[in-house]
Coordinates of N, CA and C in Angstrom, one line a residue:
C4 N 61.8 -61.6 -36.1 CA 61.2 -62.9 -36.3 C 62.2 -63.9 -36.9
V5 N 62.3 -65.0 -36.3 CA 63.3 -66.0 -36.7 C 62.5 -67.3 -37.1
V6 N 62.8 -67.8 -38.3 CA 62.2 -69.1 -38.7 C 63.2 -70.2 -38.6
N7 N 62.9 -71.2 -37.9 CA 63.8 -72.3 -37.7 C 63.3 -73.6 -38.5
S8 N 64.2 -74.4 -39.0 CA 63.9 -75.6 -39.6 C 63.6 -76.6 -38.5
V9 N 63.1 -77.8 -38.9 CA 62.8 -78.9 -37.9 C 64.1 -79.2 -37.1
E10 N 65.2 -79.1 -37.8 CA 66.5 -79.4 -37.2 C 67.0 -78.3 -36.3
G11 N 66.3 -77.1 -36.3 CA 66.7 -76.0 -35.5 C 67.6 -75.0 -36.2
D12 N 67.9 -75.1 -37.5 CA 68.7 -74.2 -38.2 C 67.9 -72.9 -38.6
D13 N 68.6 -71.8 -38.5 CA 67.9 -70.5 -38.9 C 67.8 -70.4 -40.4
I14 N 66.5 -70.5 -40.9 CA 66.2 -70.4 -42.3 C 65.4 -69.2 -42.6
T15 N 65.5 -68.1 -41.8 CA 64.7 -66.9 -42.0 C 64.9 -66.3 -43.4
E16 N 66.1 -66.4 -43.9 CA 66.4 -65.7 -45.2 C 65.6 -66.4 -46.3
N17 N 65.0 -67.6 -46.1 CA 64.2 -68.2 -47.2 C 62.8 -67.7 -47.2
Y18 N 62.4 -66.9 -46.2 CA 61.0 -66.4 -46.1 C 61.0 -64.9 -46.1
S19 N 59.9 -64.4 -46.6 CA 59.5 -63.0 -46.5 C 58.5 -62.9 -45.5
V20 N 58.8 -62.3 -44.3 CA 57.9 -62.2 -43.2 C 57.2 -60.9 -43.3
V21 N 55.8 -60.9 -43.2 CA 55.0 -59.7 -43.2 C 54.2 -59.7 -41.9
F22 N 54.3 -58.6 -41.2 CA 53.5 -58.5 -40.0 C 52.2 -57.8 -40.3
V23 N 51.1 -58.3 -39.8 CA 49.8 -57.7 -40.0 C 49.2 -57.5 -38.6
D24 N 48.7 -56.3 -38.4 CA 48.1 -56.0 -37.1 C 46.8 -56.8 -37.0
G25 N 46.6 -57.4 -35.8 CA 45.4 -58.1 -35.6 C 44.4 -57.4 -34.7
G26 N 43.4 -58.0 -34.3 CA 42.4 -57.4 -33.4 C 42.1 -58.3 -32.3
L27 N 41.7 -57.8 -31.2 CA 41.2 -58.6 -30.0 C 39.8 -58.1 -29.7
T28 N 39.0 -59.1 -29.4 CA 37.6 -58.8 -29.0 C 37.4 -59.4 -27.6
V29 N 36.9 -58.6 -26.7 CA 36.6 -59.1 -25.3 C 35.1 -59.1 -25.3
R30 N 34.5 -60.2 -25.0 CA 33.1 -60.4 -25.0 C 32.6 -60.4 -23.5
P31 N 31.4 -59.9 -23.2 CA 30.9 -60.0 -21.9 C 30.8 -61.5 -21.4
R32 N 31.0 -61.7 -20.1 CA 30.8 -63.0 -19.5 C 29.3 -63.2 -19.3
G33 N 28.8 -64.3 -19.7 CA 27.4 -64.6 -19.6 C 27.0 -65.2 -18.2
L34 N 25.9 -64.7 -17.7 CA 25.4 -65.2 -16.4 C 23.9 -65.4 -16.6
I35 N 23.4 -66.5 -16.1 CA 22.0 -66.7 -16.1 C 21.6 -66.7 -14.6
I36 N 20.7 -65.7 -14.3 CA 20.2 -65.5 -12.9 C 18.8 -66.0 -12.8
T37 N 18.5 -67.0 -11.9 CA 17.2 -67.5 -11.7 C 16.6 -67.0 -10.4
A38 N 15.5 -66.3 -10.5 CA 14.8 -65.7 -9.3 C 14.3 -66.9 -8.5
G39 N 14.2 -66.8 -7.2 CA 13.7 -67.8 -6.3 C 12.2 -68.0 -6.5
S40 N 11.7 -69.1 -6.1 CA 10.3 -69.4 -6.0 C 10.0 -69.8 -4.6
D41 N 8.7 -69.6 -4.2 CA 8.2 -69.9 -2.9 C 6.7 -70.2 -2.9
E42 N 6.2 -70.9 -1.9 CA 4.8 -71.2 -1.8 C 4.4 -71.2 -0.4
K43 N 3.1 -70.8 -0.1 CA 2.6 -70.9 1.2 C 1.1 -71.0 1.2
A44 N 0.5 -71.4 2.3 CA -1.0 -71.3 2.4 C -1.4 -69.9 2.7
F45 N -2.6 -69.5 2.2 CA -3.1 -68.2 2.4 C -3.2 -67.8 3.9
D46 N -2.6 -66.7 4.2 CA -2.7 -66.2 5.6 C -2.9 -64.7 5.7
G47 N -3.2 -64.0 4.5 CA -3.4 -62.6 4.4 C -2.2 -61.7 4.4
E48 N -1.0 -62.3 4.5 CA 0.2 -61.6 4.5 C 0.9 -61.8 3.2
P49 N 1.7 -60.8 2.7 CA 2.3 -60.9 1.4 C 3.4 -62.0 1.4
L50 N 3.5 -62.7 0.3 CA 4.6 -63.7 0.1 C 5.6 -63.0 -0.9
T51 N 6.8 -62.9 -0.5 CA 7.9 -62.5 -1.3 C 9.0 -63.5 -1.2
C52 N 10.0 -63.4 -2.1 CA 11.2 -64.3 -2.1 C 12.3 -63.5 -2.6
D53 N 13.3 -63.2 -1.8 CA 14.5 -62.4 -2.2 C 15.7 -63.3 -2.6
S54 N 15.5 -64.6 -2.7 CA 16.6 -65.5 -3.1 C 16.7 -65.5 -4.6
Y55 N 17.9 -65.8 -5.0 CA 18.2 -66.0 -6.5 C 19.4 -66.9 -6.5
E56 N 19.7 -67.4 -7.7 CA 20.8 -68.3 -7.9 C 21.4 -68.0 -9.3
I57 N 22.7 -68.1 -9.4 CA 23.4 -68.0 -10.7 C 23.4 -69.5 -11.2
T58 N 22.6 -69.7 -12.2 CA 22.4 -71.1 -12.6 C 23.2 -71.4 -13.8
L59 N 23.9 -70.5 -14.4 CA 24.9 -70.7 -15.4 C 25.9 -69.6 -15.5
G60 N 27.2 -69.9 -15.5 CA 28.2 -68.9 -15.5 C 28.8 -68.7 -14.1
S61 N 29.7 -67.8 -14.0 CA 30.3 -67.4 -12.7 C 30.8 -66.0 -12.8
L62 N 31.0 -65.5 -11.6 CA 31.6 -64.1 -11.5 C 33.1 -64.3 -11.5
V63 N 33.8 -63.2 -11.9 CA 35.2 -63.1 -11.8 C 35.6 -63.0 -10.3
D64 N 36.7 -63.6 -9.9 CA 37.1 -63.5 -8.5 C 37.1 -62.1 -8.0
G65 N 36.5 -61.8 -6.8 CA 36.5 -60.5 -6.3 C 35.3 -59.7 -6.7
H66 N 34.5 -60.1 -7.6 CA 33.3 -59.4 -8.1 C 32.1 -59.9 -7.2
V67 N 31.2 -58.9 -7.0 CA 30.1 -59.2 -6.1 C 28.8 -58.8 -6.9
L68 N 27.8 -59.7 -6.9 CA 26.6 -59.5 -7.6 C 25.5 -59.1 -6.7
T69 N 24.7 -58.0 -7.0 CA 23.6 -57.6 -6.2 C 22.4 -57.7 -7.1
V70 N 21.3 -58.4 -6.7 CA 20.1 -58.6 -7.5 C 18.9 -58.0 -6.7
T71 N 18.1 -57.3 -7.4 CA 16.8 -56.8 -6.8 C 15.6 -57.6 -7.5
L72 N 14.8 -58.1 -6.7 CA 13.6 -58.9 -7.2 C 12.3 -58.1 -6.9
S73 N 11.3 -58.4 -7.7 CA 10.1 -57.6 -7.6 C 8.8 -58.4 -7.3
G74 N 8.8 -59.7 -7.0 CA 7.6 -60.4 -6.9 C 6.9 -60.3 -5.5
S75 N 5.6 -60.2 -5.5 CA 4.8 -60.2 -4.2 C 3.4 -60.7 -4.6
I76 N 2.8 -61.5 -3.6 CA 1.4 -61.9 -3.8 C 0.8 -62.1 -2.4
V77 N -0.5 -61.7 -2.3 CA -1.2 -61.9 -1.0 C -2.3 -62.9 -1.2
D78 N -3.1 -62.8 -2.2 CA -4.3 -63.7 -2.4 C -3.9 -65.0 -3.1
I79 N -4.8 -65.9 -3.0 CA -4.6 -67.2 -3.6 C -4.3 -67.1 -5.1
G80 N -3.3 -67.7 -5.6 CA -2.9 -67.7 -7.0 C -1.4 -67.8 -7.2
E81 N -0.9 -67.4 -8.4 CA 0.5 -67.4 -8.7 C 0.9 -66.0 -9.2
E82 N 2.1 -65.6 -8.9 CA 2.7 -64.4 -9.4 C 4.1 -64.6 -9.8
S83 N 4.6 -64.0 -10.8 CA 6.0 -64.1 -11.2 C 6.9 -63.4 -10.2
N84 N 8.1 -63.9 -9.9 CA 9.1 -63.3 -9.1 C 10.2 -62.9 -10.1
N85 N 10.3 -61.6 -10.4 CA 11.1 -61.1 -11.5 C 12.4 -60.5 -11.0
V86 N 13.4 -60.6 -11.8 CA 14.7 -59.9 -11.5 C 14.5 -58.5 -12.1
L87 N 14.5 -57.5 -11.2 CA 14.3 -56.1 -11.6 C 15.7 -55.5 -12.0
S88 N 16.7 -55.8 -11.3 CA 18.1 -55.3 -11.7 C 19.1 -56.3 -11.2
A89 N 20.3 -56.2 -11.9 CA 21.5 -57.0 -11.5 C 22.7 -56.1 -11.7
T90 N 23.5 -56.0 -10.7 CA 24.7 -55.1 -10.7 C 25.9 -55.9 -10.2
V91 N 27.0 -55.8 -10.9 CA 28.2 -56.4 -10.4 C 29.2 -55.3 -10.1
V92 N 29.9 -55.4 -8.9 CA 31.0 -54.4 -8.6 C 32.2 -55.2 -8.4
D93 N 33.4 -54.6 -8.6 CA 34.7 -55.2 -8.4 C 35.1 -55.0 -6.9
A94 N 36.3 -55.4 -6.5 CA 36.7 -55.3 -5.2 C 36.9 -53.9 -4.7
D95 N 37.0 -52.9 -5.6 CA 37.1 -51.5 -5.3 C 35.8 -50.8 -5.3
G96 N 34.7 -51.5 -5.5 CA 33.4 -50.9 -5.6 C 33.0 -50.3 -6.9
N97 N 33.8 -50.5 -7.9 CA 33.5 -50.0 -9.3 C 32.4 -50.9 -10.0
D98 N 31.5 -50.3 -10.6 CA 30.4 -51.0 -11.3 C 31.1 -51.6 -12.6
V99 N 31.1 -52.9 -12.7 CA 31.6 -53.6 -13.8 C 30.6 -54.4 -14.5
S100 N 29.3 -54.0 -14.3 CA 28.2 -54.8 -14.9 C 28.3 -54.9 -16.4
G101 N 28.9 -53.9 -17.1 CA 29.0 -53.9 -18.5 C 29.9 -55.0 -19.0
N102 N 30.7 -55.7 -18.1 CA 31.5 -56.8 -18.5 C 30.8 -58.1 -18.5
Y103 N 29.5 -58.1 -18.1 CA 28.6 -59.2 -18.0 C 27.4 -59.1 -18.9
R104 N 26.9 -60.2 -19.4 CA 25.7 -60.3 -20.1 C 24.7 -61.1 -19.3
F105 N 23.6 -60.5 -18.8 CA 22.7 -61.2 -18.0 C 21.5 -61.7 -18.7
K106 N 21.1 -63.0 -18.4 CA 19.9 -63.5 -18.8 C 19.2 -63.9 -17.5
V107 N 17.9 -63.6 -17.5 CA 17.2 -63.9 -16.2 C 16.0 -64.8 -16.5
I108 N 15.8 -65.6 -15.4 CA 14.7 -66.6 -15.4 C 13.8 -66.2 -14.3
K109 N 12.5 -66.1 -14.5 CA 11.5 -65.8 -13.5 C 11.3 -66.9 -12.5
G110 N 11.1 -66.6 -11.3 CA 10.6 -67.5 -10.3 C 9.1 -67.4 -10.2
T111 N 8.5 -68.3 -9.3 CA 7.1 -68.3 -9.1 C 6.7 -68.2 -7.7
L112 N 5.8 -67.3 -7.3 CA 5.3 -67.2 -6.0 C 3.9 -67.7 -6.0
T113 N 3.6 -68.7 -5.1 CA 2.3 -69.3 -5.1 C 1.6 -69.3 -3.7
V114 N 0.4 -68.8 -3.7 CA -0.4 -68.9 -2.4 C -1.5 -69.8 -2.7
T115 N -1.7 -70.8 -1.8 CA -2.7 -71.8 -1.9 C -3.8 -71.6 -0.9

């Protein structure tokens, strides 16, 4: 370690340099995943919505997010569209989900 003055002179001998080991912390990357919402008139068929959106945050380049949703409704009313699972894999197919912190927001399925 060299200590230089403002003028660029080596003044290391004027200092006692002590090295202290530091630490590094890597925190998970935050993602907010919002489940899709949908609406339709009653027709006796189930209403589902497989869409979702990353509404805050982003994936590392080369990472791919897979989301499974669980909402379904047939009769008139409203039902939540929930994120059941979220998985991120890298370009080699390795599960790197532990490097992310997921927050999920429910969608709404509505039959009128």
